[in-house]
Amino acid sequence: MPSWPTEPVYIGKSTQRVDGPEKVTGEARYSSDIHNEGWIYGMILRSQWPNAKIHSIDLSAARNVPGIKAAIKVRDDEFVAHYYGQELAAVAGTSKQACIDALLLIKVDATDIAFVVSEETAINPDSSRVFPDFPNIGEPKVRENGEVDKAFAQSAVTVEGLYATQIQMHHCLETHGNTAHQQGDNLTVWASTQGVFSVRDGLASNLELPQNKVRVISDYMGGGFGSKFGPGVEGVLVSRLTQKTGLPVKLMLPRYDEAKAVGNRPSSFQKIRMGADADGKIIAFELNSFGTSGFTSGPSTAGGGGRAGFPSPYLYNIPNTRVRQAGVAVNTGSSRAFRAPGHPQASFGMESIMDEMAARLNMDPLDFRLKNDTHDSLPAEIRRKEWKIAAESFGWKEKYNPPGSSKGTIKKGIGLAGGTWGGGGRGTQAECQINSDGSVELRCGTQDLGTGTRTLMAIIAAEIFGLKPGQITARLGDTLFPPSGGSGGSTTAASVSPAIYDICHNALKELGEVSGMEDPTGNQWFAACRKIGIQPLIVQGRWQEGLSSRGVGGVQMAEVEVDTETGFIKLNKVLCVQDCGLVVNKLATESQANGGVIMGVGYALYEERIMDSLSGVVLNPNFENYKLPGAQDMPEIEIILMEMPERGVIGIGEPVTIPTAAAIANAVANAIGARVPTLPITPDKVLAALGKVPNKPADSLAGNWGDFDQKLNWSQYSPTQEEGGGH
Amino acid sequence: MKPFQYATASSADGALELCGKNDQFLAGGTDILGEVKEFVSNPGRLVNIKNLPGTREIVETDTGWKLGANVTIAEIAAHEGLRRALPGLTQAAAKVGSPQIRNMGTLAGNLAQHSRCWYYRHRDVQCLKNGGARCYARESENKYHSIFSGNPCISPVVSNMAVILAALEASVNIRRGKQTFDIKMAEFYMVAWFNPYAHNSLKPADLILEVNIPVKTRSCVYLQVSEKSDFDWALVSCAAAGDLDGNALKNVRVALGAISPMVQEVEDANSFLEGKELDRRTASMAANIILEEAEPLEHNGYKVPMARALIRRALFKLAGINLERETS
Ligand SMILES: Cc1cc2nc3c(=O)[nH]c(=O)nc-3n(C[C@H](O)[C@H](O)[C@H](O)COP(=O)(O)OP(=O)(O)OC[C@H]3O[C@@H](n4cnc5c(N)ncnc54)[C@H](O)[C@@H]3O)c2cc1C
Ligand code: SF4
């Protein structure tokens, strides 16, 4: 069985990024930076209608604009554009302005269809329909364990709550897009992507090209968060434009379009009931929820990964549970996987009602967690330790006061929440080239999303060869290299690390044979390599069992100050305690945790896509009104990595963003003694929760969807699934 | 954006000559270029006025301060003399947008900026203010809109500078055709109160030359609440200026932004405060007078308590007291 070195030089320590200097000097060329003389631009015409029958699209005037080289339609037949922002046509031209001018001249003959963009409206039977043949909301998926009704009847305390989470946008700082160039039979695409191979295969099948004629490159990319696995409509369009013109065409989406069509985190509307016995052990749980993942979120797609369902009951060990979840279609762009799909929603609802229950039981929320976080699973076992580590470092017991007991106008509060994630590695191949001068090149068809994958590869090779990470050249992001999977699900580190381990050990064996040295590492390296001769050593290898694992816990604690007259929330501190097995690069791992917490802060306090029910458009397709947290909004972020090297490599990208929003929400509720049950928690909602807003009772926040389960008669549906919680 | 002409003026006369009915002045461009790019505004010509002589100076005069039209917000925020003499002005400037916006944005541009209503600024929506048939905000997403309005449009004044300058009783010096005249800050948005198509009281091709503050020094304060800590518009902003004679308030003026198409000033509140001892009750009563006739809509009712808190805090701040940190 392979195993990681027990006394590593680099693994587990902090190594600066090997490509850091290129990035900060601007030398690193991201997909959106790559541009050469003679390359032309592409742009997409999108539907201005939230729902419309598109009869015809006339491109003739657009084609006559000086500089325009091609104009194409997405489809030739009549079709329905289901949401504001759906792709209709595309143009390619010698300047961006020529493209803008051309888009203005495209004539679209369309007929409006009634639309619905609000989930709360769409669930009503009399709502207009996204698809005429189906109701917007279908049958819920139902999971049931134990005897729920009996357990509620036996509960000493029962609490009920309505919670909702918003649509969050990915808004990667590098927008979606590609440059494509068709030369003869060969299509080369520079893509901003999380999966060079998935883009290659997607393009090949869409364009009916053999996979060996498509090459996808992604040297540096500026964030994906789950929204950049496939080529997308924009990738197919840019490829068609290069095929048509024979010229390289660059098509990066404008920021504005990012808000319409390239993914988001589904919303959730959760009605939760929980029952506990007098000792504070939860015995009964019921969740009814719906949410939208956009226009395709109809009856057939409820539940599961990137859709509107989420794991429930989350984390805690409850013997009697009933969960019913459905997706509701609205006329908006589709969701895509988004950093820890489902989990932040799950955590927010669950941890909110947990605190409500703890308050009713007069229990410290930490003690209440410890009492109920009792699943017989490794993540739960780890989390039980993490609660204690966190409490100790945060000073939870000293700081905790019952909800609403903070004095003065500006009130302090603390909150906590937990999470869980799978991660783990899977098939990846890689190769290593060792030259006679001792230089080393690693090649792997993975991609570096900004998470430090290049550096991770270099660290492992340096460790095994006894060299420095800076001496290793790590290449990735190219389908000419041996294949790896998409960078999603927190799997990259755990997929790539074992493959690099394997090639390096294979290489050592070969180098030993070539050089006749028993140990060609470290000081012997260059002497050994000189024996290689002019034909470099090229050694392959692949992912091996035993060097990675899956399943993590994670807990976070937050401290806030809330101004009860203005509703303004100042986030003072977030503590993140996270395990991820063997830490390869401590600096990059902490960086991931920082990023996860920051994203969670945005989810908790600022970010929300706003759809307008009157016009059907996205009202805030910009960073002025889609509010991202800035430097001044950042709390002190403390990270404690719970290292478990014996487990091997496990990813960390996703778990670290899960509990943040729930912990902040609980801290706000603890400060003011009232709960804002919907994200983001903005000043207007805080004032309403405090009963200070005229014409708006504090409990009106939940909207008018609270009895949806009765209206839709959900009790008629019987269980179809067994598992679905997250431990 | 659509094609437009571009011209640079080197004198006020030249600027007026270059600027026809369908043209617009261009200063820092942070506001107008956004409109042009989104097809919200399609000027025939942009007339660059950044080089007009004498418009980039901050001068202390015998009676107060003179701020040139093209002084940037960053220059105001960084001016030591202003910081000592009129701290509220510095506070208001420092809260405008981001460093980039403050570096490029000018004072005249800040006062003359157009509506930030998200329907008005949307390229695929045509609302009343932009020649369409209806005010969308009234019926739909009005969280950031006015709680007072004299017309169907509820897009509020969002200029930080206007709010503090109103409290300081500043006036704006304007060139219209051959004439030059002053209008009080209080009147600068009057037309927008009545007229849904107006952003302020300027007529096409009216050129702001300078802003005059009639006092050399004054106790004054500017406060705002936003959703974010920085680089965010005010949900409500409030300025107060005045003197304290012992504990008695004198010549106090309170002004609010982001709650009305014009800067919200209520004379009755100012006169109510005259000579009163500063205490919580007095401050609350002033707030009641100012907000009495508010008509909040579905999503902006929170502005009423928020404005009340800011009025009370601003008044106490004049006396150097941070009300929110006091234990009552
Ligand atoms: C993202 C963002 C955030 C912002 N946040 C804030 C904020 O928090 N608080 C705040 O107060 N402001 C804020 N602003 C507004 C900003 O302060 C203004 O855009 C800026 O001050 C305008 O000045 P400018 O020189 O760039 O004007 P320009 O864009 O050049 O012009 C704006 C308008 O004023 C007219 N104009 C300019 N100069 C004159 C003149 N001398 N005479 C007559 N008309 C003239 C122009 O014709 C145009 O209509 C923000 C703006 C942006 C883009
Ligand atoms: S508030 Fe004014 S600018 Fe906004 S939608 Fe209504 S009319 Fe248009």
Short mmCIF file of N, CA, C and O and ligand atoms in Angstrom, two decimals, chain B residues 115 117 119-120 127-129 134-137 145 153-155, ligand 2:
data_model
loop_
_atom_site.label_atom_id
_atom_site.label_comp_id
_atom_site.label_asym_id
_atom_site.label_seq_id
_atom_site.Cartn_x
_atom_site.Cartn_y
_atom_site.Cartn_z
N SER B 115 -30.66 59.77 -12.04
CA SER B 115 -31.28 58.76 -11.18
C SER B 115 -30.48 57.47 -11.17
O SER B 115 -29.97 57.03 -12.20
N CYS B 117 -32.05 54.77 -10.01
CA CYS B 117 -33.12 53.76 -9.95
C CYS B 117 -32.77 52.60 -10.88
O CYS B 117 -32.39 52.79 -12.02
N TYR B 119 -34.53 50.51 -12.41
CA TYR B 119 -35.33 50.40 -13.64
C TYR B 119 -34.85 51.44 -14.65
O TYR B 119 -34.64 51.14 -15.83
N TYR B 120 -34.65 52.65 -14.18
CA TYR B 120 -34.19 53.71 -15.06
C TYR B 120 -32.86 53.34 -15.72
O TYR B 120 -32.65 53.55 -16.90
N CYS B 127 -38.82 52.91 -18.27
CA CYS B 127 -39.78 53.37 -17.27
C CYS B 127 -40.21 54.79 -17.58
O CYS B 127 -39.69 55.43 -18.49
N LEU B 128 -41.12 55.27 -16.76
CA LEU B 128 -41.68 56.61 -16.93
C LEU B 128 -40.59 57.67 -17.11
O LEU B 128 -40.64 58.49 -18.03
N LYS B 129 -39.60 57.63 -16.24
CA LYS B 129 -38.57 58.67 -16.28
C LYS B 129 -37.82 58.67 -17.60
O LYS B 129 -37.31 59.69 -18.04
N ARG B 134 -44.87 53.64 -17.42
CA ARG B 134 -45.19 53.45 -16.01
C ARG B 134 -43.95 53.54 -15.14
O ARG B 134 -42.83 53.34 -15.59
N CYS B 135 -44.22 53.82 -13.87
CA CYS B 135 -43.17 53.70 -12.86
C CYS B 135 -43.21 52.26 -12.35
O CYS B 135 -44.18 51.85 -11.72
N TYR B 136 -42.20 51.50 -12.68
CA TYR B 136 -42.14 50.11 -12.21
C TYR B 136 -41.92 50.03 -10.71
O TYR B 136 -42.47 49.18 -10.02
N ALA B 137 -41.09 50.93 -10.21
CA ALA B 137 -40.69 50.83 -8.81
C ALA B 137 -41.88 50.94 -7.87
O ALA B 137 -41.96 50.22 -6.87
N HIS B 145 -36.05 53.08 -2.82
CA HIS B 145 -36.70 54.29 -3.34
C HIS B 145 -37.22 55.22 -2.25
O HIS B 145 -37.08 54.97 -1.05
N CYS B 153 -42.85 59.44 -10.07
CA CYS B 153 -41.51 58.84 -9.98
C CYS B 153 -41.01 58.94 -8.53
O CYS B 153 -41.14 59.97 -7.89
N ILE B 154 -40.47 57.87 -8.04
CA ILE B 154 -40.00 57.85 -6.65
C ILE B 154 -38.50 57.65 -6.55
O ILE B 154 -37.97 57.17 -5.56
N SER B 155 -37.79 58.01 -7.59
CA SER B 155 -36.33 57.89 -7.57
C SER B 155 -35.76 58.99 -6.66
O SER B 155 -36.03 60.16 -6.87
S1 SF4 C 2 -38.88 55.50 -9.65
FE1 SF4 C 2 -38.69 56.88 -11.40
S2 SF4 C 2 -36.89 56.14 -12.38
FE2 SF4 C 2 -37.59 54.46 -11.10
S3 SF4 C 2 -39.05 53.20 -12.28
FE3 SF4 C 2 -40.24 54.76 -11.29
S4 SF4 C 2 -40.32 56.40 -12.83
FE4 SF4 C 2 -38.60 55.12 -13.38
#
